Short mmCIF file of C-alpha atoms and ligand atoms in Angstrom, two decimals:
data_model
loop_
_atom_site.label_atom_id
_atom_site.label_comp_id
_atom_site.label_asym_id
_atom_site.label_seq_id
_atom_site.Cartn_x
_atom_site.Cartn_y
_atom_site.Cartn_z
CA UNK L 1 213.61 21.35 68.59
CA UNK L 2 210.80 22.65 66.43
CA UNK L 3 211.86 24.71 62.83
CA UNK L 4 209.15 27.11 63.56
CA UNK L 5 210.41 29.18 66.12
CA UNK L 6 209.95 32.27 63.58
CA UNK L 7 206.82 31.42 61.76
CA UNK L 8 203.89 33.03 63.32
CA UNK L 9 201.48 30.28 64.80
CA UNK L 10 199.51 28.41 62.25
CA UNK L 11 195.83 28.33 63.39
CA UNK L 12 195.86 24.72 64.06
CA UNK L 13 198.47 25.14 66.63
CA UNK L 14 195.97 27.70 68.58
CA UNK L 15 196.67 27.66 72.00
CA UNK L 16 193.83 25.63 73.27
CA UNK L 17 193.75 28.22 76.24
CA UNK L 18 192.38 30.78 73.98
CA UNK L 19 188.99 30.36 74.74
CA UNK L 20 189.59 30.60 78.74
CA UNK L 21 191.14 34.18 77.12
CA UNK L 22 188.22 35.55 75.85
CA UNK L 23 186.22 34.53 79.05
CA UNK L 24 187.28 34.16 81.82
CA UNK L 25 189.51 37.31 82.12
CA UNK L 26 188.43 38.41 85.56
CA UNK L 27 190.77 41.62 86.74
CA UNK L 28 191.91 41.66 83.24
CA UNK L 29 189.50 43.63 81.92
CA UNK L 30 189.20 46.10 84.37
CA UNK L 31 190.24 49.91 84.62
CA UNK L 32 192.23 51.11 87.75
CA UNK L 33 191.72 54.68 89.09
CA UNK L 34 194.74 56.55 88.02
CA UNK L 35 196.08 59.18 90.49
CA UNK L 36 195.54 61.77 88.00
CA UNK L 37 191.65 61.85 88.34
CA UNK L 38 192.26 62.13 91.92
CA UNK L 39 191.92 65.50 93.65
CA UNK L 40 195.11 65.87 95.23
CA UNK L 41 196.01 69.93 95.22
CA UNK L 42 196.23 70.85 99.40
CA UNK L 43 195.21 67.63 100.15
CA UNK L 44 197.03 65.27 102.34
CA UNK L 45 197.57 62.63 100.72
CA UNK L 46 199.04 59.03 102.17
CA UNK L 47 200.84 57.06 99.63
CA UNK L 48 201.71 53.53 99.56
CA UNK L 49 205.23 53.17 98.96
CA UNK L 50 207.74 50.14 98.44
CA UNK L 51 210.63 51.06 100.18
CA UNK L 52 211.32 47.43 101.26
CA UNK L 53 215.11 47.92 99.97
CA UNK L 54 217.60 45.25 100.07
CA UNK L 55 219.86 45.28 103.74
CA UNK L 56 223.00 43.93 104.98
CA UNK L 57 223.71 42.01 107.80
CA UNK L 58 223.39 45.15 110.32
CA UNK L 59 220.36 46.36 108.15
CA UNK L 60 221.96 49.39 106.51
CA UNK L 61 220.79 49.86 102.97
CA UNK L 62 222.99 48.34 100.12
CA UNK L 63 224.52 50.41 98.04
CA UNK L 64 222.66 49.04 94.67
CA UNK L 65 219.11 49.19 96.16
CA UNK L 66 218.08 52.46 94.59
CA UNK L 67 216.02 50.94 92.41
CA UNK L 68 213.57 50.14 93.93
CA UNK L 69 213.50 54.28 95.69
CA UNK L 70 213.75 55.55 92.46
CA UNK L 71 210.39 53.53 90.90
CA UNK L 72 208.32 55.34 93.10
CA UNK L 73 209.54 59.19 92.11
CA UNK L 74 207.43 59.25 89.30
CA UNK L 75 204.05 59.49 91.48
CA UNK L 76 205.95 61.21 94.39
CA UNK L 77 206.93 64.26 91.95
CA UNK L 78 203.63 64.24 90.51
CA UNK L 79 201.97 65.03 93.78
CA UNK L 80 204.41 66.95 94.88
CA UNK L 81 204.03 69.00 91.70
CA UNK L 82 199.91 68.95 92.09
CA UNK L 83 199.99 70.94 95.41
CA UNK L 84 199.59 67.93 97.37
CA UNK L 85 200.93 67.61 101.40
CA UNK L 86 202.68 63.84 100.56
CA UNK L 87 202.64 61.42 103.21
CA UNK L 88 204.96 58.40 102.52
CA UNK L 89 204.10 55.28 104.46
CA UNK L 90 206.40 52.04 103.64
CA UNK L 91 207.77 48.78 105.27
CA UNK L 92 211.04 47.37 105.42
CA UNK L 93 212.77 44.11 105.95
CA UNK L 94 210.81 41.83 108.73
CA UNK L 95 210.13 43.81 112.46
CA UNK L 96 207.44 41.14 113.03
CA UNK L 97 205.27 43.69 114.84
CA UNK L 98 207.81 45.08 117.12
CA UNK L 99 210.75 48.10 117.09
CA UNK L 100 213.57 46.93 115.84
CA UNK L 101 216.24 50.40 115.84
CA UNK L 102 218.16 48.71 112.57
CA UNK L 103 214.99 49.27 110.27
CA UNK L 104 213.85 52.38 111.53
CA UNK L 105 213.34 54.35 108.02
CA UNK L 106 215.74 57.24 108.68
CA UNK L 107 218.28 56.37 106.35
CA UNK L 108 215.75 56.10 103.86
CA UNK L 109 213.87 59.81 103.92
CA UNK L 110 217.64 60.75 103.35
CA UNK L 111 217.88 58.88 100.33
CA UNK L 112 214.63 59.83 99.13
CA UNK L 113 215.35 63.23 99.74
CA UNK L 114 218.52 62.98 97.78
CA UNK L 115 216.94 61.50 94.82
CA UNK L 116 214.18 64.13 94.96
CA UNK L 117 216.34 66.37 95.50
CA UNK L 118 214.00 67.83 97.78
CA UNK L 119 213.63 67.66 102.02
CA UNK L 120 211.97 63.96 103.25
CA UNK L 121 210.97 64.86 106.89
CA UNK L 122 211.08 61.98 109.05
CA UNK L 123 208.96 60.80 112.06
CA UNK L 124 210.12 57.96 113.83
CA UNK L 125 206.17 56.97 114.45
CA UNK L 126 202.78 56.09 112.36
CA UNK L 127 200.02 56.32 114.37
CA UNK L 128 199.33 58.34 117.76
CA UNK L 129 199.73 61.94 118.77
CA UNK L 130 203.45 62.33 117.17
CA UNK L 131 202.03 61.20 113.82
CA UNK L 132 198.79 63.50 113.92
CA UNK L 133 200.56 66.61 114.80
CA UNK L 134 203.15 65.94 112.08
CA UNK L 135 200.16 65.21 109.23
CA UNK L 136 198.98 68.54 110.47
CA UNK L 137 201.17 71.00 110.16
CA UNK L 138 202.55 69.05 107.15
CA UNK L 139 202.36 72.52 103.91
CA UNK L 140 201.30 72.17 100.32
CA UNK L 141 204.21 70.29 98.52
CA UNK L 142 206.13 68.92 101.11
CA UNK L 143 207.01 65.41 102.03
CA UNK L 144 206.66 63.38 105.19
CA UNK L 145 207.88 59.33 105.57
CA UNK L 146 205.88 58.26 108.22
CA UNK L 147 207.96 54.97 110.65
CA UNK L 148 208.20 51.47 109.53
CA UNK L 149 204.66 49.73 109.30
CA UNK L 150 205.61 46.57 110.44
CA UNK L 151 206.42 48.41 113.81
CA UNK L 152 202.79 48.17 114.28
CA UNK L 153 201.35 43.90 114.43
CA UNK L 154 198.21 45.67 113.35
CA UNK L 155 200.29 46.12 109.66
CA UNK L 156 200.45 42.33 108.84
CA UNK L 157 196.95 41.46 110.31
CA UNK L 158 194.99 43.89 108.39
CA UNK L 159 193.94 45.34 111.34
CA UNK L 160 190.98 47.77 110.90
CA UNK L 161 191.62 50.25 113.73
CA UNK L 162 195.45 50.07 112.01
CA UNK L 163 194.39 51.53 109.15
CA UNK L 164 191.90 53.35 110.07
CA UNK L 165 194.74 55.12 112.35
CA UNK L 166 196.22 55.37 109.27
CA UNK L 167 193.26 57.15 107.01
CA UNK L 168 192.80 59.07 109.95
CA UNK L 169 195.86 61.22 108.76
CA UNK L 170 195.13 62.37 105.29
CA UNK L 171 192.40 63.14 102.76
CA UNK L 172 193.02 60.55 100.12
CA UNK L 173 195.08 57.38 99.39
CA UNK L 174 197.48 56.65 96.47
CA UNK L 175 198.50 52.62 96.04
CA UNK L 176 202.02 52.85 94.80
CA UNK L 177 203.77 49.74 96.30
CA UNK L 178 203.39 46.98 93.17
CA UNK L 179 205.35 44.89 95.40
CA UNK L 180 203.14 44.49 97.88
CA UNK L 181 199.98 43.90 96.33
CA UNK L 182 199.50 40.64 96.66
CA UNK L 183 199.32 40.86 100.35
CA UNK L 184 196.22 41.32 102.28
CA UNK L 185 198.43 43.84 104.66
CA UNK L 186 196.23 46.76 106.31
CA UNK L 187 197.88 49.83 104.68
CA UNK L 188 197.73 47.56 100.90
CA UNK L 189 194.58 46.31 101.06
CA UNK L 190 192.32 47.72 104.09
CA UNK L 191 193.68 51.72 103.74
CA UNK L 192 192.22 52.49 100.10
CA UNK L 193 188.97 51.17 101.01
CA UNK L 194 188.80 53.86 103.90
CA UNK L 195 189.21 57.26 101.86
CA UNK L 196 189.03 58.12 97.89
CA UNK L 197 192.18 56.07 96.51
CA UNK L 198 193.46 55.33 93.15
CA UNK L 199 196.53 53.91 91.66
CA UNK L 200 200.69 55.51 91.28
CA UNK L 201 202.15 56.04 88.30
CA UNK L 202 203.87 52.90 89.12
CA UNK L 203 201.51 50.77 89.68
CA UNK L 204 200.09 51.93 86.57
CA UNK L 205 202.96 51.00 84.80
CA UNK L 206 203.51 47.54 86.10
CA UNK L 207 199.97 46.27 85.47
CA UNK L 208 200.09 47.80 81.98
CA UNK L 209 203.08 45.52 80.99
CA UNK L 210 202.20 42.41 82.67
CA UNK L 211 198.24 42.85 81.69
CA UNK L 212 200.08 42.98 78.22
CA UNK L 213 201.74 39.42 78.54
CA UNK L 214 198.17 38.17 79.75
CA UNK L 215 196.18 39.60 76.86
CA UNK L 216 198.96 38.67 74.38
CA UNK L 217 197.83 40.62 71.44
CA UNK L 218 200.98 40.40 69.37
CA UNK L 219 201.89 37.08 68.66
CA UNK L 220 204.44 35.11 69.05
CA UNK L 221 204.88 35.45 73.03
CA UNK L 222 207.52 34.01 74.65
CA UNK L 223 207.98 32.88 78.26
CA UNK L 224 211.24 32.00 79.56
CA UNK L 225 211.38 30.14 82.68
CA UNK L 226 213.85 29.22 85.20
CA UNK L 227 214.81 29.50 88.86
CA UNK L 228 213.22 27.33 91.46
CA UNK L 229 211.69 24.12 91.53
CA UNK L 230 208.47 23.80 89.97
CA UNK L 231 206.60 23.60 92.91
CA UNK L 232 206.68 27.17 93.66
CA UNK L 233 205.66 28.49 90.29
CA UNK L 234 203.52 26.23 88.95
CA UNK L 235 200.45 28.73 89.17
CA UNK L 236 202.56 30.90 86.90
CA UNK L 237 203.49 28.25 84.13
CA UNK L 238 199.71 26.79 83.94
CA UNK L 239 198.28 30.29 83.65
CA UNK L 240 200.79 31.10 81.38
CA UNK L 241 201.04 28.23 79.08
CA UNK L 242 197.68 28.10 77.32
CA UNK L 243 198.26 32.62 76.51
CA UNK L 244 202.00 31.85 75.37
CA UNK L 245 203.59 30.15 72.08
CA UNK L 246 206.79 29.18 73.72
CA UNK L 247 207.94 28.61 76.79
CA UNK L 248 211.73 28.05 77.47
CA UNK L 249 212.80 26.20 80.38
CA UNK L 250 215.86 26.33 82.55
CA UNK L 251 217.05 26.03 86.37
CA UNK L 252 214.90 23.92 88.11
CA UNK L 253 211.66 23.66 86.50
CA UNK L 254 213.72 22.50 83.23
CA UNK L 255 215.14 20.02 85.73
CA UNK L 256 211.32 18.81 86.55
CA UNK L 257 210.46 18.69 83.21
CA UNK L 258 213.38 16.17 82.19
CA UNK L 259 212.63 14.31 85.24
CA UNK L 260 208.75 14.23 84.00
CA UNK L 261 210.17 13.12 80.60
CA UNK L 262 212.26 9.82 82.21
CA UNK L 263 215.59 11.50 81.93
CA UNK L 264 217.91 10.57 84.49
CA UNK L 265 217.61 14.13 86.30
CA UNK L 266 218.16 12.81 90.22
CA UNK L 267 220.08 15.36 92.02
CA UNK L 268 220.21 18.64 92.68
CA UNK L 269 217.07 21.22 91.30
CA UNK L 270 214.27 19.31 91.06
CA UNK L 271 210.99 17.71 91.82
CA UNK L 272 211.69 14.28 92.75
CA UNK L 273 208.16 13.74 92.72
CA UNK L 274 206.60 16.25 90.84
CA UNK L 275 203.02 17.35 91.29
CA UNK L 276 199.88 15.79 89.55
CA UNK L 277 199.33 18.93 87.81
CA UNK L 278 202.56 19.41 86.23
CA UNK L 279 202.83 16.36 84.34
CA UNK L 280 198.97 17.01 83.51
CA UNK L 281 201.01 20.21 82.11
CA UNK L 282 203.69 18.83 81.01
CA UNK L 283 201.02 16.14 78.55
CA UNK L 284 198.95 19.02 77.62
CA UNK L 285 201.17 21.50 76.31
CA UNK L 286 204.54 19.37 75.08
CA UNK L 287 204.33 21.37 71.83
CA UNK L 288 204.92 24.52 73.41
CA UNK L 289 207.96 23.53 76.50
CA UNK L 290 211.05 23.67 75.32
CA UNK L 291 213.60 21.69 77.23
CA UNK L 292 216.90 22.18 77.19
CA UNK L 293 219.02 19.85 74.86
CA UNK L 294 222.30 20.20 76.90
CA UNK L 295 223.35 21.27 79.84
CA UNK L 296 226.78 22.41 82.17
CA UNK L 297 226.49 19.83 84.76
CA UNK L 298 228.62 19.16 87.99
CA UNK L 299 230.20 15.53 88.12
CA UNK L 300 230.41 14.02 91.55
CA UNK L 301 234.38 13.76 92.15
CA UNK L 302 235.35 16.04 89.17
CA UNK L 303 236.52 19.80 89.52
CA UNK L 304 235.73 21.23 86.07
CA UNK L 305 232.06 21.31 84.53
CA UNK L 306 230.95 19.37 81.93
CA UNK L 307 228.89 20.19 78.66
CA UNK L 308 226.55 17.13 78.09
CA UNK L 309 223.80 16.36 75.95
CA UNK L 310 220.93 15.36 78.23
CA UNK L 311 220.73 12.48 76.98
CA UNK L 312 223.87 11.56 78.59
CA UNK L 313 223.38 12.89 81.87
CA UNK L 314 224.13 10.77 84.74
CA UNK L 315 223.15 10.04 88.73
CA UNK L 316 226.27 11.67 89.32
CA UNK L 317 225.61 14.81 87.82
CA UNK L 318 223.76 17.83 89.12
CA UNK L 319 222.62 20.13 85.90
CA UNK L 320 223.22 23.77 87.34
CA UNK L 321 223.08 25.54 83.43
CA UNK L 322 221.46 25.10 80.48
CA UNK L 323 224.11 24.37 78.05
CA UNK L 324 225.57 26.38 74.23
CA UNK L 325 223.23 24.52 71.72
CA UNK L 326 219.96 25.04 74.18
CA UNK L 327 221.09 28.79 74.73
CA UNK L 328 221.10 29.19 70.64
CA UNK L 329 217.90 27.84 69.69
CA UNK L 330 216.47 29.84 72.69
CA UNK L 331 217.93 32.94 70.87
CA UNK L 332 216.60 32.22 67.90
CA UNK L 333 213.26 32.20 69.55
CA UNK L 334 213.85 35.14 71.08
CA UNK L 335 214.66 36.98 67.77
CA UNK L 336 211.58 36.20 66.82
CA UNK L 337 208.90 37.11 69.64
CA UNK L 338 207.29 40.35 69.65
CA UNK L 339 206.47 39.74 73.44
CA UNK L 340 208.59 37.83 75.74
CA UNK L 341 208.36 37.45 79.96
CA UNK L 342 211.57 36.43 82.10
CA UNK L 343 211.35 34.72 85.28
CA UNK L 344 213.58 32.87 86.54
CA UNK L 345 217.66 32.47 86.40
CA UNK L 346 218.40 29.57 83.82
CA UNK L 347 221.37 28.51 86.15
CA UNK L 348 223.05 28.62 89.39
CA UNK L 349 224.15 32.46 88.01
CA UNK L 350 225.74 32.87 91.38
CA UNK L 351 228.36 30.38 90.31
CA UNK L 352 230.23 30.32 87.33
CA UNK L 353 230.89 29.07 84.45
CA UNK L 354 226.85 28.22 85.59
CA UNK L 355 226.08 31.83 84.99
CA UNK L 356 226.72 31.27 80.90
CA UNK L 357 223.34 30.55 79.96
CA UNK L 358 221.45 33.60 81.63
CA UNK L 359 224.20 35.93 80.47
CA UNK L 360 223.34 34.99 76.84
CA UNK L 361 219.98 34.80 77.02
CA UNK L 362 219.93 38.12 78.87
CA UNK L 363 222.23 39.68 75.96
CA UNK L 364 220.24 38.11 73.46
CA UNK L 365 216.84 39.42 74.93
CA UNK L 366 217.84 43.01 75.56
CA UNK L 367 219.15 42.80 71.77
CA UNK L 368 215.61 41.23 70.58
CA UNK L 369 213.05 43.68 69.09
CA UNK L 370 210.52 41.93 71.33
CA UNK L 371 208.68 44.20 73.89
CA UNK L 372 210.69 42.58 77.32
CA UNK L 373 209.38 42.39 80.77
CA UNK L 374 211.49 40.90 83.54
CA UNK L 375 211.00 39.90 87.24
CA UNK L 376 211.85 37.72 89.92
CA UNK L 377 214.01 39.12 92.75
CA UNK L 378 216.89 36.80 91.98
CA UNK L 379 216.36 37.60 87.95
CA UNK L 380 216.95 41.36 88.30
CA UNK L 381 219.77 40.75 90.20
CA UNK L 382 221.37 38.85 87.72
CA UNK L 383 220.36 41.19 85.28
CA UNK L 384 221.82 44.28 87.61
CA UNK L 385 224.98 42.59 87.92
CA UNK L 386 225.54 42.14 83.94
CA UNK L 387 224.57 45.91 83.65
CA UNK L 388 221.45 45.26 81.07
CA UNK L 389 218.43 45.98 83.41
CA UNK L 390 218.05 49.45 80.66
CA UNK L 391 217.69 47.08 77.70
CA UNK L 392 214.56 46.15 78.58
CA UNK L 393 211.12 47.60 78.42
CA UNK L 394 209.96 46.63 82.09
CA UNK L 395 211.80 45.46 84.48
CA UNK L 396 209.15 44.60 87.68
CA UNK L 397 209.87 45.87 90.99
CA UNK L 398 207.21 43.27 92.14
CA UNK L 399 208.86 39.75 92.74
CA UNK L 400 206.07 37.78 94.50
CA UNK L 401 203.48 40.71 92.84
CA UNK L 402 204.96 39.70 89.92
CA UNK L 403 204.12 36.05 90.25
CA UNK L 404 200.67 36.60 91.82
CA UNK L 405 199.49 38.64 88.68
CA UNK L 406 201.00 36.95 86.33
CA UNK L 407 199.33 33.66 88.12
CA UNK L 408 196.07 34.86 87.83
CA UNK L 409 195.90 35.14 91.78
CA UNK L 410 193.76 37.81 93.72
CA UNK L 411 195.89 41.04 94.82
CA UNK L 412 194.14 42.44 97.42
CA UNK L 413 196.14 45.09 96.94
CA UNK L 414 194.39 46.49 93.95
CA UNK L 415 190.90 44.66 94.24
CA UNK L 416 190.15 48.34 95.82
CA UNK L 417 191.30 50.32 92.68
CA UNK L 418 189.62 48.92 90.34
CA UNK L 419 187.27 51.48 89.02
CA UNK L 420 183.67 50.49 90.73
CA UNK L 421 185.31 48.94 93.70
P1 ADP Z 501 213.42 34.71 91.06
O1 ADP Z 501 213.78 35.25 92.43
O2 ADP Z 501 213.95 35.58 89.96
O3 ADP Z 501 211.94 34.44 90.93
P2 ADP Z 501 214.08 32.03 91.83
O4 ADP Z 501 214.06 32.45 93.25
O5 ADP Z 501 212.99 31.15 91.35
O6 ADP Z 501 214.18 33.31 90.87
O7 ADP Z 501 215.43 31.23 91.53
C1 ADP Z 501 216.67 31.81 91.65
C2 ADP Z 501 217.69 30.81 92.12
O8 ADP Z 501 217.67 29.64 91.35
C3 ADP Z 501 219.10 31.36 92.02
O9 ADP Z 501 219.65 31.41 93.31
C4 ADP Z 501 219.84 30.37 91.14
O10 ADP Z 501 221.14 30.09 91.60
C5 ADP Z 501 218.99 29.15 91.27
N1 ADP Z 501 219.13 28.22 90.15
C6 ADP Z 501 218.73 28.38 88.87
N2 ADP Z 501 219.00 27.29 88.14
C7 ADP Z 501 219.59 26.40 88.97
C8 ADP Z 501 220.10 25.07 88.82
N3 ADP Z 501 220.05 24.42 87.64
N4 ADP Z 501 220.62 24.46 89.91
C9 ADP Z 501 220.67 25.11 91.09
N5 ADP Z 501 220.21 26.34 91.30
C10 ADP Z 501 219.68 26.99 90.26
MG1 MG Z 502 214.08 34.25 94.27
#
């Protein structure tokens, strides 16, 4: 492991991305409409919202899915505040196009109105004569939740007439679902283009963050990286590499990474045979990966875990944590950063002892003076469950979103923000 973790970057050791920074920044440098230039007082206004909470088997909210309800009071108070008639429009779970009574949005107004502390009417419909009437005798300040989107196939297909059912109830749109915006869905990305739309206060606040781990104007940045095989982030790790100093690898693209390097990494996590472009990646950037240098593994036949160098890892062990000496020279890059991203669990969390290495990492971050953004649906669990999702500075209520953005992928779901759109 390098001694430099707390230096700041000589110049030498530029990132050789920097010059794709200054360039090719596409979205990057580009101003959303805020709702607060938009005229909202007696106007009905239809906002996007992320409802999309987490269900159990007979789709009845869970009991620790308020999170994601209370992100979007922010904007919702704000209108409600302006004079505005607020009409909520949200999906949850996966209808496919069709009723399905379990994930009607009933339960949800209730909650909403609860956190609000204000009425949430309900209409079990969102488009039609039932919908219209509603819209219409809807009064200054009050708040209507419109049915589950993904009732309607129109939703998913970005059908037109969908959304133009849609703008056909209010005045002006307000994009508040972050978590959403990466899908070409007709109330994300066809609604706003209909009627005079601009941004919530939380989409605001998650492009602010994550636009600040893109620009990287505070050096050093940190990445930390775990989770999934490689695979399915490796748009994220090659648009993050050349804007970050470090990144610090667990789960299964550390897994990918060993294998890359020849170490015996054969079951379990990992790319068997790993994509072109990450060893391309993997060649390119070697300063900057950090690999672990042990790991908790699982021995075929044995019932405790082992600690093992990697070095020493065999075909009958499946790595499922980063091991104690990896999880303190992450720390003391951590201690170090001024910015730092988290995606990704560094273990099988869900299991322990294999939860160690995100627990420390995840005390050691919220204990860093680094500004902290988080995300990943399985990462904010883990961080729920060890209590610490307040120690950070932004935790994203975008999963996918989070990855799209942070990829450098198109989000048609705030290509028609964008001031001049
Ligand atoms: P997120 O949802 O935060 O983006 P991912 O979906 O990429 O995260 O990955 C989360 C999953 O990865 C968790 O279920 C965790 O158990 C698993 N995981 C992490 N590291 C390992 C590992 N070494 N072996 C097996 N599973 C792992
Ligand atoms: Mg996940």
């Amino acid at each position: 492991m390098p001694t430099a973790w707390l230096s700041r970057r000589s110049p030498s050791a530029a990132p050789s991305g920097m010059g794709d920074r200054a360039e090719g920044l596409g979205p990057t440098r580009r101003k959303l409409r805020s709702v607060h230039e938009l005229p909202t007082a007696g106007k009905r206004v239809l906002v996007r919202v992320d409802c999309n909470v987490a269900v159990d088997e007979e789709s009845r909210p869970l009991p620790r899915t308020d999170q994601r309800l209370r992100a979007i009071l922010p904007t919702v108070e704000y209108l409600r505040g302006s004079g505005a008639r607020v009409l909520l429009l949200s999906h949850l779970g996966r209808p496919d196009g069709r009723v399905v009574e379990a994930l009607r949005l009933d339960d949800i107004a209730r909650r909403l109105g609860v956190l609000l502390g204000a009425p949430v009417r309900y209409i079990p419909s969102m488009r039609g004569q039932i919908a219209r009437s509603a819209a219409a005798t809807l009064r200054a300040g009050e708040i209507l939740l419109l049915e589950n989107l993904r009732f309607d196939p129109g939703e998913e297909r970005a059908d037109p007439s969908f959304a133009a059912d849609l703008a056909s109830l209010g005045d002006a749109v307000v994009q508040d679902a972050f978590a959403d915006a990466h899908r070409r869905h007709a109330s994300v990305a066809v609604l706003p283009t209909l009627l005079p739309s601009a941004a919530g206060l939380l989409v605001e606040s998650e492009v602010a963050a994550l636009q600040r781990i893109l620009d990287a104007p505070d050096r050093p940045v940190v990445a930390i990286m775990g989770g999934a095989k490689l695979e399915t982030k490796l748009g994220l790790v090659a648009n993050l590499l050349p804007r970050v100093d470090h990144l610090l690898t667990g789960g299964g693209i550390a897994n990918t990474f060993l294998h890359i390097a020849g170490l015996h990494v054969d079951r379990g996590l990992v790319d068997a045979h790993p994509p072109a472009e990450a060893v391309d990646l993997f060649a390119r950037f070697r300063a900057r990966i950090h690999l672990p240098t042990d790991v908790r593994v699982q021995r075929a036949g044995m019932r405790e875990s082992l600690i093992l160098p990697v070095s020493a890892v065999t075909a009958a062990d499946e790595i499922l944590d980063v091991g104690p000496e990896t999880t303190e020279t992450y720390c003391q890059a951590l201690v170090g950063a001024t910015l730092c991203v988290w995606n990704g669990p560094l273990g099988r969390f869900e299991t322990p002892p294999f939860d160690t290495g995100t627990t420390v990492i995840a005390r050691c971050l919220a204990s860093a003076r680094a500004f902290s953004v988080v995300g990943g649906g399985d990462t904010v669990r883990a961080l729920e469950e060890l209590g610490l999702t307040d120690a950070f500075d932004h935790v994203s209520t975008g999963g996918g979103a989070m990855l799209a953005f942070l990829s450098g992928d198109e989000m048609p779901g705030l290509e028609p923000l964008y001031e001049g759109a």
